[in-house]
């Protein structure tokens, strides 16, 4: 089980309190009906699925119930950092090998 | 290839078993092949076998980063069934089921396919509706599936708890009698032996690190940890790592990779005569010929390549098993492990040509690829050999996620898949 730091509660809590909410920083088009099939596919179905650093959303379901973002290594499952929803993708990662 | 038979066993017994040959050879990689298959799991080896045996294409290499059958082929719970809802799925899974029957004879290798029946439990009104819908849809597709009362379910599987006092009482079940299990390792080994005997090179400890493409975009070969190997056709059959390999060729995939866990108990005398699955409490169980209870758990909720998973996932499954079979509450679990499964948004596989000429992909089997191994290899070999899909796998394109023509078993089959 993962230990996840909620950036709102500012606490590390067990994974059972959280729901993973998929890849982060995928913006929904403001004009979804006007999206081409190609762009809709990229938005809706295509995922980066990286072996390494992933940017993902979590929701602290059984805590503050808020969404936030996390950076995690999908090989070691180790979290590098978490940050609040709406904050930009971090340019520098603490302790990242690359 | 020396044929295995009772006479061969007798002959070898007489001379101290000194005459057995290696089941497959381990040649040095050539500079170029007609076809390269990336991934020596069941699906990849079956593809190579049928390329050689059906299509006469023997200048084939199967590249494996680890050891043969060491990925999901050796980590699954060996369940075989074809009771899927949609016509496309029924087509491909039943194609596989028909090939399971007779596979040991064809390969001259005992894959221990045992049609002991797969029984899926209903616990509420919704389950009854869903499973009966499957029963009817399957019958229309010529696939056996029948409805059982709780009493009939208990008769078929005596240790099952059908008490009305259970937290999730059994209110019925759907039974596919042709479903069952097979010996997962033997499937990989049997296909490897058959392919190797026909000239296919199986190259283990050879990780693909890049996919080379010509100026016109077509595939020219793969970079590996043992150097460049050329081929005009490359088939990617890399399970949880399929999107990693496809990214090397510049193709982004509608896939996410999750850990999926399984576990086995201490071995006991025969007690579970069939496969029992429950989508609602999420547990499935069968008993291996060694006597271990083989139990499948769920996926973790996050993308991972760690080949492990959370303990609470196993606990949840064991809670369900003890609910269904109170007789097992004092059993000890011996081993648990994880594999990385590649899941598509509609929970149906992708077996198709790709936008890159000469590049083919067979992936997205998610949590239930083992059962499809023979059928998957058979139609994927056709797709590569003819550069055109077999009618059975024609619907399983990558493009369906753009056109919207999904094969939505995600909703139809719930979790256990």
mmCIF file of N, CA and C in Angstrom, chain A residues 1-2 15-16 18-20 22-23 37-38 40-42 44-52 54 56 58 72 74-77, chain B residues 65 240-241 243-244 247 252-257 300-306 308-312 345 398-399 401-403 406:
data_model
loop_
_atom_site.group_PDB
_atom_site.id
_atom_site.type_symbol
_atom_site.label_atom_id
_atom_site.label_comp_id
_atom_site.label_asym_id
_atom_site.label_seq_id
_atom_site.Cartn_x
_atom_site.Cartn_y
_atom_site.Cartn_z
ATOM 1 N N UNK A 1 0.833 -1.204 0.000
ATOM 2 C CA UNK A 1 0.000 0.000 0.000
ATOM 3 C C UNK A 1 0.865 1.251 0.000
ATOM 4 N N UNK A 2 0.456 2.228 -0.794
ATOM 5 C CA UNK A 2 1.235 3.460 -0.894
ATOM 6 C C UNK A 2 0.921 4.389 0.277
ATOM 7 N N UNK A 15 -2.936 4.748 1.270
ATOM 8 C CA UNK A 15 -3.587 4.745 -0.044
ATOM 9 C C UNK A 15 -5.094 4.500 0.035
ATOM 10 N N UNK A 16 -5.538 3.740 1.051
ATOM 11 C CA UNK A 16 -6.955 3.405 1.159
ATOM 12 C C UNK A 16 -7.838 4.653 1.219
ATOM 13 N N UNK A 18 -7.466 7.210 -0.615
ATOM 14 C CA UNK A 18 -7.368 7.941 -1.887
ATOM 15 C C UNK A 18 -7.925 7.140 -3.055
ATOM 16 N N UNK A 19 -8.335 7.872 -4.077
ATOM 17 C CA UNK A 19 -8.664 7.257 -5.366
ATOM 18 C C UNK A 19 -7.754 7.856 -6.428
ATOM 19 N N UNK A 20 -7.145 6.975 -7.198
ATOM 20 C CA UNK A 20 -6.375 7.450 -8.344
ATOM 21 C C UNK A 20 -7.337 7.951 -9.399
ATOM 22 N N UNK A 22 -6.271 8.994 -12.653
ATOM 23 C CA UNK A 22 -5.707 8.978 -13.991
ATOM 24 C C UNK A 22 -4.645 10.030 -14.243
ATOM 25 N N UNK A 23 -4.198 10.062 -15.469
ATOM 26 C CA UNK A 23 -3.095 10.944 -15.853
ATOM 27 C C UNK A 23 -3.479 12.412 -15.641
ATOM 28 N N UNK A 37 -12.130 14.099 -34.543
ATOM 29 C CA UNK A 37 -12.058 12.740 -34.007
ATOM 30 C C UNK A 37 -10.657 12.448 -33.483
ATOM 31 N N UNK A 38 -9.638 12.928 -34.217
ATOM 32 C CA UNK A 38 -8.251 12.690 -33.800
ATOM 33 C C UNK A 38 -7.969 13.312 -32.440
ATOM 34 N N UNK A 40 -10.140 14.258 -30.176
ATOM 35 C CA UNK A 40 -10.944 13.655 -29.120
ATOM 36 C C UNK A 40 -10.319 12.336 -28.666
ATOM 37 N N UNK A 41 -9.816 11.559 -29.623
ATOM 38 C CA UNK A 41 -9.157 10.297 -29.269
ATOM 39 C C UNK A 41 -7.964 10.568 -28.351
ATOM 40 N N UNK A 42 -7.158 11.579 -28.723
ATOM 41 C CA UNK A 42 -5.973 11.906 -27.904
ATOM 42 C C UNK A 42 -6.389 12.325 -26.502
ATOM 43 N N UNK A 44 -9.290 11.630 -24.930
ATOM 44 C CA UNK A 44 -10.132 10.697 -24.186
ATOM 45 C C UNK A 44 -9.487 9.329 -23.961
ATOM 46 N N UNK A 45 -8.735 8.844 -24.948
ATOM 47 C CA UNK A 45 -8.262 7.459 -24.898
ATOM 48 C C UNK A 45 -6.752 7.296 -24.807
ATOM 49 N N UNK A 46 -6.009 8.164 -25.476
ATOM 50 C CA UNK A 46 -4.557 7.958 -25.537
ATOM 51 C C UNK A 46 -3.918 8.405 -24.221
ATOM 52 N N UNK A 47 -3.053 7.547 -23.664
ATOM 53 C CA UNK A 47 -2.389 7.877 -22.408
ATOM 54 C C UNK A 47 -0.886 7.645 -22.569
ATOM 55 N N UNK A 48 -0.090 8.386 -21.786
ATOM 56 C CA UNK A 48 1.359 8.233 -21.968
ATOM 57 C C UNK A 48 1.871 6.945 -21.326
ATOM 58 N N UNK A 49 1.210 6.466 -20.275
ATOM 59 C CA UNK A 49 1.542 5.170 -19.675
ATOM 60 C C UNK A 49 3.046 4.967 -19.492
ATOM 61 N N UNK A 50 3.745 5.933 -18.897
ATOM 62 C CA UNK A 50 5.211 5.875 -18.904
ATOM 63 C C UNK A 50 5.771 4.808 -17.974
ATOM 64 N N UNK A 51 6.889 4.228 -18.394
ATOM 65 C CA UNK A 51 7.679 3.404 -17.475
ATOM 66 C C UNK A 51 8.720 4.353 -16.903
ATOM 67 N N UNK A 52 8.420 4.939 -15.754
ATOM 68 C CA UNK A 52 9.272 5.979 -15.188
ATOM 69 C C UNK A 52 8.396 7.027 -14.527
ATOM 70 N N UNK A 54 5.594 9.536 -13.833
ATOM 71 C CA UNK A 54 4.217 9.799 -14.263
ATOM 72 C C UNK A 54 3.661 10.984 -13.470
ATOM 73 N N UNK A 56 0.155 12.330 -12.267
ATOM 74 C CA UNK A 56 -1.175 11.725 -12.145
ATOM 75 C C UNK A 56 -2.010 12.488 -11.126
ATOM 76 N N UNK A 58 -4.813 12.413 -8.024
ATOM 77 C CA UNK A 58 -5.373 11.600 -6.956
ATOM 78 C C UNK A 58 -6.483 12.418 -6.306
ATOM 79 N N UNK A 72 5.147 10.479 -9.608
ATOM 80 C CA UNK A 72 5.530 9.177 -9.061
ATOM 81 C C UNK A 72 6.364 8.431 -10.083
ATOM 82 N N UNK A 74 6.867 5.019 -11.810
ATOM 83 C CA UNK A 74 6.025 3.821 -11.953
ATOM 84 C C UNK A 74 6.822 2.526 -11.847
ATOM 85 N N UNK A 75 8.146 2.615 -11.763
ATOM 86 C CA UNK A 75 8.937 1.395 -11.586
ATOM 87 C C UNK A 75 9.087 1.077 -10.094
ATOM 88 N N UNK A 76 9.379 2.111 -9.296
ATOM 89 C CA UNK A 76 9.559 1.900 -7.852
ATOM 90 C C UNK A 76 8.287 2.221 -7.069
ATOM 91 N N UNK A 77 7.297 2.854 -7.724
ATOM 92 C CA UNK A 77 6.067 3.348 -7.094
ATOM 93 C C UNK A 77 6.343 4.441 -6.061
ATOM 94 N N UNK B 65 13.162 -10.081 -23.440
ATOM 95 C CA UNK B 65 14.110 -9.359 -22.578
ATOM 96 C C UNK B 65 14.520 -10.185 -21.368
ATOM 97 N N UNK B 240 2.315 -5.877 -20.778
ATOM 98 C CA UNK B 240 2.357 -4.622 -20.027
ATOM 99 C C UNK B 240 3.327 -3.596 -20.592
ATOM 100 N N UNK B 241 4.305 -4.046 -21.362
ATOM 101 C CA UNK B 241 5.289 -3.132 -21.938
ATOM 102 C C UNK B 241 4.988 -2.777 -23.401
ATOM 103 N N UNK B 243 3.037 -0.574 -24.754
ATOM 104 C CA UNK B 243 3.032 0.856 -25.073
ATOM 105 C C UNK B 243 4.450 1.420 -25.044
ATOM 106 N N UNK B 244 5.324 0.818 -24.227
ATOM 107 C CA UNK B 244 6.724 1.260 -24.184
ATOM 108 C C UNK B 244 7.396 0.983 -25.528
ATOM 109 N N UNK B 247 5.907 3.165 -28.302
ATOM 110 C CA UNK B 247 6.439 4.529 -28.221
ATOM 111 C C UNK B 247 7.773 4.648 -28.942
ATOM 112 N N UNK B 252 1.612 6.293 -30.172
ATOM 113 C CA UNK B 252 1.044 6.385 -28.824
ATOM 114 C C UNK B 252 -0.200 5.505 -28.752
ATOM 115 N N UNK B 253 -0.342 4.808 -27.631
ATOM 116 C CA UNK B 253 -1.374 3.773 -27.546
ATOM 117 C C UNK B 253 -2.453 4.116 -26.525
ATOM 118 N N UNK B 254 -3.665 3.620 -26.753
ATOM 119 C CA UNK B 254 -4.728 3.762 -25.747
ATOM 120 C C UNK B 254 -4.606 2.665 -24.687
ATOM 121 N N UNK B 255 -3.498 2.668 -23.967
ATOM 122 C CA UNK B 255 -3.226 1.602 -23.003
ATOM 123 C C UNK B 255 -2.766 2.189 -21.681
ATOM 124 N N UNK B 256 -3.127 1.511 -20.592
ATOM 125 C CA UNK B 256 -2.518 1.790 -19.305
ATOM 126 C C UNK B 256 -2.145 0.461 -18.652
ATOM 127 N N UNK B 257 -1.001 0.458 -17.960
ATOM 128 C CA UNK B 257 -0.463 -0.778 -17.388
ATOM 129 C C UNK B 257 -0.643 -0.774 -15.870
ATOM 130 N N UNK B 300 -4.321 -3.065 -9.071
ATOM 131 C CA UNK B 300 -4.191 -1.849 -8.293
ATOM 132 C C UNK B 300 -4.797 -0.704 -9.085
ATOM 133 N N UNK B 301 -5.014 0.429 -8.408
ATOM 134 C CA UNK B 301 -5.747 1.517 -9.059
ATOM 135 C C UNK B 301 -4.842 2.465 -9.834
ATOM 136 N N UNK B 302 -3.523 2.258 -9.750
ATOM 137 C CA UNK B 302 -2.602 3.213 -10.370
ATOM 138 C C UNK B 302 -1.688 2.507 -11.382
ATOM 139 N N UNK B 303 -1.221 3.276 -12.365
ATOM 140 C CA UNK B 303 -0.279 2.768 -13.366
ATOM 141 C C UNK B 303 1.020 2.380 -12.677
ATOM 142 N N UNK B 304 1.509 1.196 -12.972
ATOM 143 C CA UNK B 304 2.766 0.764 -12.371
ATOM 144 C C UNK B 304 3.398 -0.352 -13.195
ATOM 145 N N UNK B 305 4.725 -0.393 -13.163
ATOM 146 C CA UNK B 305 5.477 -1.476 -13.811
ATOM 147 C C UNK B 305 6.221 -2.308 -12.764
ATOM 148 N N UNK B 306 5.768 -2.239 -11.512
ATOM 149 C CA UNK B 306 6.577 -2.774 -10.417
ATOM 150 C C UNK B 306 6.410 -4.276 -10.210
ATOM 151 N N UNK B 308 4.389 -5.848 -8.607
ATOM 152 C CA UNK B 308 3.958 -6.156 -7.247
ATOM 153 C C UNK B 308 2.644 -5.406 -7.061
ATOM 154 N N UNK B 309 2.112 -5.391 -5.896
ATOM 155 C CA UNK B 309 0.848 -4.686 -5.727
ATOM 156 C C UNK B 309 0.531 -4.567 -4.254
ATOM 157 N N UNK B 310 -0.547 -3.867 -3.931
ATOM 158 C CA UNK B 310 -0.885 -3.596 -2.543
ATOM 159 C C UNK B 310 -1.426 -4.820 -1.828
ATOM 160 N N UNK B 311 -1.053 -4.945 -0.554
ATOM 161 C CA UNK B 311 -1.523 -6.079 0.256
ATOM 162 C C UNK B 311 -3.037 -6.036 0.441
ATOM 163 N N UNK B 312 -3.603 -4.818 0.511
ATOM 164 C CA UNK B 312 -5.041 -4.728 0.760
ATOM 165 C C UNK B 312 -5.852 -5.319 -0.406
ATOM 166 N N UNK B 345 -9.166 1.041 -23.012
ATOM 167 C CA UNK B 345 -10.354 1.698 -22.449
ATOM 168 C C UNK B 345 -11.623 0.844 -22.546
ATOM 169 N N UNK B 398 -6.679 -0.533 -33.757
ATOM 170 C CA UNK B 398 -6.347 0.619 -32.905
ATOM 171 C C UNK B 398 -7.323 1.746 -33.226
ATOM 172 N N UNK B 399 -7.744 1.813 -34.490
ATOM 173 C CA UNK B 399 -8.548 2.944 -34.963
ATOM 174 C C UNK B 399 -9.922 3.013 -34.317
ATOM 175 N N UNK B 401 -10.722 3.442 -31.453
ATOM 176 C CA UNK B 401 -10.821 4.489 -30.435
ATOM 177 C C UNK B 401 -10.967 5.872 -31.063
ATOM 178 N N UNK B 402 -10.709 5.957 -32.384
ATOM 179 C CA UNK B 402 -10.988 7.210 -33.085
ATOM 180 C C UNK B 402 -12.391 7.177 -33.677
ATOM 181 N N UNK B 403 -12.761 6.046 -34.260
ATOM 182 C CA UNK B 403 -14.063 5.973 -34.927
ATOM 183 C C UNK B 403 -15.198 5.779 -33.921
ATOM 184 N N UNK B 406 -16.226 0.798 -30.535
ATOM 185 C CA UNK B 406 -15.611 0.046 -29.442
ATOM 186 C C UNK B 406 -16.232 -1.341 -29.307
#
